GROMACS .gro file of N, CA and C in nm:
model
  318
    1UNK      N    1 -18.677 -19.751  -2.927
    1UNK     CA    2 -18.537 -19.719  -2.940
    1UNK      C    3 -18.475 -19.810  -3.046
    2UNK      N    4 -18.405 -19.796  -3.118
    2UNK     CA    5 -18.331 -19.853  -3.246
    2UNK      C    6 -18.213 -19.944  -3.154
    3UNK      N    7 -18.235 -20.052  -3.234
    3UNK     CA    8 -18.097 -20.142  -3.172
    3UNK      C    9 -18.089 -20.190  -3.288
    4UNK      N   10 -17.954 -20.184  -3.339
    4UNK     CA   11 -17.838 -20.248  -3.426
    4UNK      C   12 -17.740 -20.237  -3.471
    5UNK      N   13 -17.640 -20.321  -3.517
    5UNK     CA   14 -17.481 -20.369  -3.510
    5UNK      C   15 -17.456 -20.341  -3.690
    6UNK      N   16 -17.327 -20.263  -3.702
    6UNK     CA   17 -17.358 -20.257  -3.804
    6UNK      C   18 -17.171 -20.272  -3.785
    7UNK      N   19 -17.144 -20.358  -3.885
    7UNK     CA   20 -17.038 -20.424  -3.920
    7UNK      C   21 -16.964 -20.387  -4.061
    8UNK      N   22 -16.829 -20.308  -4.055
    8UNK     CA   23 -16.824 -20.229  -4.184
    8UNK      C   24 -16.658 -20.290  -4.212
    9UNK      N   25 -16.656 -20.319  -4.320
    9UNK     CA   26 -16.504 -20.272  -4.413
    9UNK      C   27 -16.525 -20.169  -4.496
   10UNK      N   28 -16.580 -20.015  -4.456
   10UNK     CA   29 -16.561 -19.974  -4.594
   10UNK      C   30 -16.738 -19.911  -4.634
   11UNK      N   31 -16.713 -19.849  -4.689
   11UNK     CA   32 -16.874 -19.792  -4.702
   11UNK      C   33 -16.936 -19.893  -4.776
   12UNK      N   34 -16.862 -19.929  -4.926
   12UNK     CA   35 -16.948 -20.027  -5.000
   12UNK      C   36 -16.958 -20.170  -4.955
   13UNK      N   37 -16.890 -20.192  -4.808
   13UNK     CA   38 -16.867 -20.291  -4.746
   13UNK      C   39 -17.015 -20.344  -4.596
   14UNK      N   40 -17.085 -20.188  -4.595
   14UNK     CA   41 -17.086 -20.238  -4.451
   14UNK      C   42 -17.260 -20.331  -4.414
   15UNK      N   43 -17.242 -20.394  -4.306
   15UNK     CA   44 -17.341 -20.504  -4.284
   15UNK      C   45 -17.429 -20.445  -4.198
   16UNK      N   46 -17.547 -20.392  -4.210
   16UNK     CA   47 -17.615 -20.399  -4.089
   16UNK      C   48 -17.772 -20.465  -3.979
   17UNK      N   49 -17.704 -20.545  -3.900
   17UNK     CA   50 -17.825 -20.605  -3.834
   17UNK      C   51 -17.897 -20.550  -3.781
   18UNK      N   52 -17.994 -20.524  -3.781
   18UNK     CA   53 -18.134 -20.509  -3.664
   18UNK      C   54 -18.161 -20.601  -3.590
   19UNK      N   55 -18.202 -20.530  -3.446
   19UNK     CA   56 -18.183 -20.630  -3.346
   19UNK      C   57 -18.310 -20.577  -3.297
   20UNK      N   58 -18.393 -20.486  -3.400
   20UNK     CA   59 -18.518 -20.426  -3.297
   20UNK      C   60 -18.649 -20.557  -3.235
   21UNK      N   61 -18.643 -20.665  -3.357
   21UNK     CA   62 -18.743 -20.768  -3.327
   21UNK      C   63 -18.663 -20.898  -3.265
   22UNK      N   64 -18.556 -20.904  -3.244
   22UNK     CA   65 -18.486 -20.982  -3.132
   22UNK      C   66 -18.503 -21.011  -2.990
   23UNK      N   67 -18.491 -21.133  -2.919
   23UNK     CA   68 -18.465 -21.169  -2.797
   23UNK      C   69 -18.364 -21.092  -2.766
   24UNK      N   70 -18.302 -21.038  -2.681
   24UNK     CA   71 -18.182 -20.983  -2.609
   24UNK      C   72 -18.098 -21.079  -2.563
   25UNK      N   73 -17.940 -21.105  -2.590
   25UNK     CA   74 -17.892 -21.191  -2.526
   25UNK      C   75 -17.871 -21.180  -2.390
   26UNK      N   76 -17.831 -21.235  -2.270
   26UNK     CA   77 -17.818 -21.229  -2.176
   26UNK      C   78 -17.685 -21.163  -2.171
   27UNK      N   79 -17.618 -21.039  -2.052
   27UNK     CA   80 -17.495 -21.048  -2.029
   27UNK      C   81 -17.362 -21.132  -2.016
   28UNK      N   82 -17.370 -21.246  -1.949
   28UNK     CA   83 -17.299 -21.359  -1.919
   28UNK      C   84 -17.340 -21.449  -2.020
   29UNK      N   85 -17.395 -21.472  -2.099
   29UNK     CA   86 -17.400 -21.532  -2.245
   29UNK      C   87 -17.352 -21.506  -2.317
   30UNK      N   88 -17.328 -21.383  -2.327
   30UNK     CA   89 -17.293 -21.287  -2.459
   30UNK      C   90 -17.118 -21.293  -2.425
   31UNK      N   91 -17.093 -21.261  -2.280
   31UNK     CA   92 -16.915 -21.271  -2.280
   31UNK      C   93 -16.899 -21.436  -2.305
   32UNK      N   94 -16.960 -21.571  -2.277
   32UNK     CA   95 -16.927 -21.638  -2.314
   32UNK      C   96 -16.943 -21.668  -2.418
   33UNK      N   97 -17.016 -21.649  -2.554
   33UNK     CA   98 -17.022 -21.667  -2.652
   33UNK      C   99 -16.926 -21.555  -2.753
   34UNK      N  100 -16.917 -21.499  -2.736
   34UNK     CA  101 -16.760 -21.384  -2.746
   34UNK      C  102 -16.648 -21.474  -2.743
   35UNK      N  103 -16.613 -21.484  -2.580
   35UNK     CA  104 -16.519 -21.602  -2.590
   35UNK      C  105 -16.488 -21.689  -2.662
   36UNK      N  106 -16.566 -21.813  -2.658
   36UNK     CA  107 -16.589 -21.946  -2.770
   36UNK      C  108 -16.566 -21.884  -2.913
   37UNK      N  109 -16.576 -21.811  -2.923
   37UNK     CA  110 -16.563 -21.738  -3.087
   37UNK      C  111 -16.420 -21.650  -3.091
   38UNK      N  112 -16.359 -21.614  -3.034
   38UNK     CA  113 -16.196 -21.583  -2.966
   38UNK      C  114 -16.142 -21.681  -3.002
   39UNK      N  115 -16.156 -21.778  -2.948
   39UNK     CA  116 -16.082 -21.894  -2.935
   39UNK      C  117 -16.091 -21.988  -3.060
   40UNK      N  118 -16.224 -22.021  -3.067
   40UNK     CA  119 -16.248 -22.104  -3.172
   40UNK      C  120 -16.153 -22.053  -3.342
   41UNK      N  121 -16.182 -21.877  -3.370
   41UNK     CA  122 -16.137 -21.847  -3.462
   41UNK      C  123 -16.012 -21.789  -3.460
   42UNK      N  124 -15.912 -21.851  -3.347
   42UNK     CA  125 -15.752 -21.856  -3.345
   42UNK      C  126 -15.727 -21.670  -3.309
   43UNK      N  127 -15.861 -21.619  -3.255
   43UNK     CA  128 -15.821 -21.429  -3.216
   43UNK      C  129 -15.649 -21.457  -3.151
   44UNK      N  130 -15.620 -21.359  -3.156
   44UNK     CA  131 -15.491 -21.310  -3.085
   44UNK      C  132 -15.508 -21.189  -2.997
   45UNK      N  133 -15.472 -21.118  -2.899
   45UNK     CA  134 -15.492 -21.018  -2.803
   45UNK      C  135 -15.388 -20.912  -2.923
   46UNK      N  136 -15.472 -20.780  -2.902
   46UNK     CA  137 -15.441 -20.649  -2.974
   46UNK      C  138 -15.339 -20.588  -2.973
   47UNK      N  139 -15.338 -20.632  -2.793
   47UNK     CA  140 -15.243 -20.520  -2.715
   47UNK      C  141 -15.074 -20.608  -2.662
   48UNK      N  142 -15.042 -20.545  -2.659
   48UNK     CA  143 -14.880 -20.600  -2.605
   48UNK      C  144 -14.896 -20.689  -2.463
   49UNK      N  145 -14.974 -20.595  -2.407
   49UNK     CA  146 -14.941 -20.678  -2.261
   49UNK      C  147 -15.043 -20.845  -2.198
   50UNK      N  148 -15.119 -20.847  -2.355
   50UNK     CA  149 -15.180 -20.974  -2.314
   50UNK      C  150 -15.306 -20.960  -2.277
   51UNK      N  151 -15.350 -20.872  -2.277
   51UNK     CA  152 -15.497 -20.791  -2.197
   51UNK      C  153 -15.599 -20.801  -2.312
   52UNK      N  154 -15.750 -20.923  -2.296
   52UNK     CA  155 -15.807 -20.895  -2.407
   52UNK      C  156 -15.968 -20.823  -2.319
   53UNK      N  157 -15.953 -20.783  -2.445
   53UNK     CA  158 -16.077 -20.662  -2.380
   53UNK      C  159 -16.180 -20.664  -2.429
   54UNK      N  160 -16.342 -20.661  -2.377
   54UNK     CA  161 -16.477 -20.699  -2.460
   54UNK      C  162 -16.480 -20.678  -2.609
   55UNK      N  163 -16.383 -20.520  -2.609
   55UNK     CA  164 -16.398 -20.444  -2.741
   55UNK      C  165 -16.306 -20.513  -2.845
   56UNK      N  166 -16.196 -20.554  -2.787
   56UNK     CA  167 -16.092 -20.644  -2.864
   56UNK      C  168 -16.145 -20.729  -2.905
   57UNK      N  169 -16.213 -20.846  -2.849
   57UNK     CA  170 -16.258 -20.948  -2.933
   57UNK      C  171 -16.385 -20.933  -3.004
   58UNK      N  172 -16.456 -20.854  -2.966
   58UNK     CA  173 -16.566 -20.795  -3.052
   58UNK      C  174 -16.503 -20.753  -3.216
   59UNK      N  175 -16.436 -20.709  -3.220
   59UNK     CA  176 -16.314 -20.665  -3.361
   59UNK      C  177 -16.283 -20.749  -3.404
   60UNK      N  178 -16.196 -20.863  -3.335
   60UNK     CA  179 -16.120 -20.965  -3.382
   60UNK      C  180 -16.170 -21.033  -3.426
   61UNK      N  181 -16.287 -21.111  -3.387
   61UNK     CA  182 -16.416 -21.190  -3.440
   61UNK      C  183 -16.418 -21.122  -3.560
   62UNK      N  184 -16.515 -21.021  -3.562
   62UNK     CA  185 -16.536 -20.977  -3.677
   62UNK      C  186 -16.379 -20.965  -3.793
   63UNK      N  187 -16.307 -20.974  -3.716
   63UNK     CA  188 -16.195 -20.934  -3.870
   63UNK      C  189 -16.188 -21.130  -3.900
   64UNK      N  190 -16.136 -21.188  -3.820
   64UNK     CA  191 -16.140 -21.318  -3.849
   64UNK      C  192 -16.260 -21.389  -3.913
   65UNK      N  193 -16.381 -21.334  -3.901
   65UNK     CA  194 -16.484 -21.419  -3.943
   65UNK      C  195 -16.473 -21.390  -4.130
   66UNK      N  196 -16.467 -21.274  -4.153
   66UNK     CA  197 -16.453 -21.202  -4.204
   66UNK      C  198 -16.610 -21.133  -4.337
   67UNK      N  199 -16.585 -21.075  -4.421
   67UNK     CA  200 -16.723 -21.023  -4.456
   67UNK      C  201 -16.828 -21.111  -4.489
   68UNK      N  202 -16.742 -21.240  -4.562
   68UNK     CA  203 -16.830 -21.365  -4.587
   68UNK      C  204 -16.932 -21.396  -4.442
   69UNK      N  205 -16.885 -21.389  -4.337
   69UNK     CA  206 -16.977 -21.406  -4.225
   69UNK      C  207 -17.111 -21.360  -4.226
   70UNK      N  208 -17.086 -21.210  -4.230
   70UNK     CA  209 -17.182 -21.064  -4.304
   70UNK      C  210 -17.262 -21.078  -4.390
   71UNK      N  211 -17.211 -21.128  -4.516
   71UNK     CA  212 -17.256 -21.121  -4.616
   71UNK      C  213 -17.363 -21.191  -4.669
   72UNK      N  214 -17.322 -21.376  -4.626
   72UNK     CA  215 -17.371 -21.461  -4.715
   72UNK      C  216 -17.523 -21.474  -4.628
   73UNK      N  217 -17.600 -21.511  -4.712
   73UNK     CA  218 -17.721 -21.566  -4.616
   73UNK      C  219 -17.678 -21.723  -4.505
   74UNK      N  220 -17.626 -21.782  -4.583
   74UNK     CA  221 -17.589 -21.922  -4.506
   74UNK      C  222 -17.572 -21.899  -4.348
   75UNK      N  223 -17.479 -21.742  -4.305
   75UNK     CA  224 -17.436 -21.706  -4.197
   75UNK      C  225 -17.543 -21.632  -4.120
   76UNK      N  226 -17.663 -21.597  -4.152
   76UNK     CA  227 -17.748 -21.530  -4.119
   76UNK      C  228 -17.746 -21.532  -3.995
   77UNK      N  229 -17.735 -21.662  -3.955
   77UNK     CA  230 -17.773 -21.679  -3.764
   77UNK      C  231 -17.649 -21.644  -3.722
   78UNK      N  232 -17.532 -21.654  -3.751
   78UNK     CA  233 -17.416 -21.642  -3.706
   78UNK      C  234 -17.389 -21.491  -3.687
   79UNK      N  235 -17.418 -21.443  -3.795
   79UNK     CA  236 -17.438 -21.295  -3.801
   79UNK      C  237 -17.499 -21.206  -3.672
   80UNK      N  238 -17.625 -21.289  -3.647
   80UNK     CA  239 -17.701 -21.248  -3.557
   80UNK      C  240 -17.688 -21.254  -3.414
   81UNK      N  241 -17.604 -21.375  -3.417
   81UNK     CA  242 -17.581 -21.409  -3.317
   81UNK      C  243 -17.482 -21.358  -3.221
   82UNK      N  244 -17.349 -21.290  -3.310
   82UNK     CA  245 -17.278 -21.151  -3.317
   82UNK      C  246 -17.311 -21.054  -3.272
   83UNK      N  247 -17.392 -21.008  -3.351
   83UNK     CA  248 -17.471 -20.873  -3.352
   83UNK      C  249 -17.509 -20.900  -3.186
   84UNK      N  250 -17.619 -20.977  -3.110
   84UNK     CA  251 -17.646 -20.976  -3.054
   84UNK      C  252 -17.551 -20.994  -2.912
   85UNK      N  253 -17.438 -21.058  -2.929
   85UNK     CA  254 -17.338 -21.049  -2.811
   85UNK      C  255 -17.250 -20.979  -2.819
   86UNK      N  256 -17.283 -20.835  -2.924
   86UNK     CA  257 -17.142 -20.789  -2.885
   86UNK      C  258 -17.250 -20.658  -2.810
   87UNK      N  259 -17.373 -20.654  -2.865
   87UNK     CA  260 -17.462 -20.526  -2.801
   87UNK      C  261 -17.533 -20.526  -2.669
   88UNK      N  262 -17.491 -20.712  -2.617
   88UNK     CA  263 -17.543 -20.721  -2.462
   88UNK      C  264 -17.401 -20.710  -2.386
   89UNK      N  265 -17.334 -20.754  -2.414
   89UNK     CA  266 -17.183 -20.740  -2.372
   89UNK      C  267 -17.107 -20.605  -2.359
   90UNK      N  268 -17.194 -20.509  -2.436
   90UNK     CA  269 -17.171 -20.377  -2.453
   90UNK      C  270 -17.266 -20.293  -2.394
   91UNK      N  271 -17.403 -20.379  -2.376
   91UNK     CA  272 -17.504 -20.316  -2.283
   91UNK      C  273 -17.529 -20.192  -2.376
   92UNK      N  274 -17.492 -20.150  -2.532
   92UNK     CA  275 -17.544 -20.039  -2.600
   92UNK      C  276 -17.641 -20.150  -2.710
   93UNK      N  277 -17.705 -20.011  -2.746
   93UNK     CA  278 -17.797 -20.064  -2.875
   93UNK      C  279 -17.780 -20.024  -2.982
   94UNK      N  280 -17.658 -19.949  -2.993
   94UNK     CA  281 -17.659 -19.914  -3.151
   94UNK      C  282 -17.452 -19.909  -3.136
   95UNK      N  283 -17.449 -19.998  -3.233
   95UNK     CA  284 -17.250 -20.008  -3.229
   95UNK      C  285 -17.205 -19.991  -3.392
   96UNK      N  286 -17.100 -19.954  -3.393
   96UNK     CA  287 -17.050 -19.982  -3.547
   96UNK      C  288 -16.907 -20.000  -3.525
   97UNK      N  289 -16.900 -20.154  -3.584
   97UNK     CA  290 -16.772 -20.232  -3.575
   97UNK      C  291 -16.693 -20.164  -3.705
   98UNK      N  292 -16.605 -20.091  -3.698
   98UNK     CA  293 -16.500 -20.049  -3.806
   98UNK      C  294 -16.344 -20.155  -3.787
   99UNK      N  295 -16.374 -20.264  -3.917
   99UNK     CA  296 -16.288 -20.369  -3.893
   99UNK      C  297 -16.119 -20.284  -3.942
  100UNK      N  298 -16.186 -20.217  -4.099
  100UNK     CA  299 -16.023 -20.190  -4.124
  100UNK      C  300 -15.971 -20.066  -4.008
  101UNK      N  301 -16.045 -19.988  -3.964
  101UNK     CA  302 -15.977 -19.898  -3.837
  101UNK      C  303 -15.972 -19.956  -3.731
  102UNK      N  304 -16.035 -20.028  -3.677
  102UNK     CA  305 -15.995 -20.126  -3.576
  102UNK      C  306 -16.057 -20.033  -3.472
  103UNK      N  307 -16.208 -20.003  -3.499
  103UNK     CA  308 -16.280 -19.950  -3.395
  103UNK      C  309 -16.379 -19.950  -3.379
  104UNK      N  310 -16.436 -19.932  -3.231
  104UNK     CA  311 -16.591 -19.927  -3.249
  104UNK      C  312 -16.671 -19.787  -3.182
  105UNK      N  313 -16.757 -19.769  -3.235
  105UNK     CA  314 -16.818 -19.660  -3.231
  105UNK      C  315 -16.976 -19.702  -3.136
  106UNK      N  316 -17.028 -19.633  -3.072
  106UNK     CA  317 -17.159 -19.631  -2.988
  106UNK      C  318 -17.217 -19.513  -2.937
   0.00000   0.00000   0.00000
């Protein structure tokens, strides 16, 4: 089965990881490492009423990190490390983060 995260601004924009030769992150790893990355990169909640949601910070990360995250090799692990908690946290194997629509697809 194909597993990977594919992280887009844009067609000529978009990033995609393979996660087929990967460890799997754990569930409860993956929301805490989500978290720590919320926080750490100043996320803000989407919605009015304060409610942040797996899918929300899965986005927000990615818009805050921003393509340089994606892009550069330096970030490789960081990248991966992404990739990998937003697809155990999501329990899918194939996602596509659309940063400028502000959606994700599975």
């Amino acid at each position: 089965m194909r597993s990977q995260v594919t992280v887009t601004w844009g067609e000529p924009a978009a990033y995609r990881i393979d996660l087929e030769e990967v460890q799997p992150m754990p569930h409860d790893q993956a929301r805490q490492w989500l978290d720590e990355q919320f926080t750490q990169m100043g996320c803000e909640p989407l919605r009015a009423t304060g409610k942040v949601l797996t899918v929300d910070k899965i986005l927000c990360i990615a818009q805050a990190a921003g393509q340089d995250h994606f892009r550069d090799p330096g970030h490789r692990e960081w990248a991966l490390a992404y990739a990998r908690a937003a697809s155990a946290a999501l329990a899918k194997p194939v996602i596509t983060v659309d940063v400028p629509g502000q959606a994700l697809a599975y």
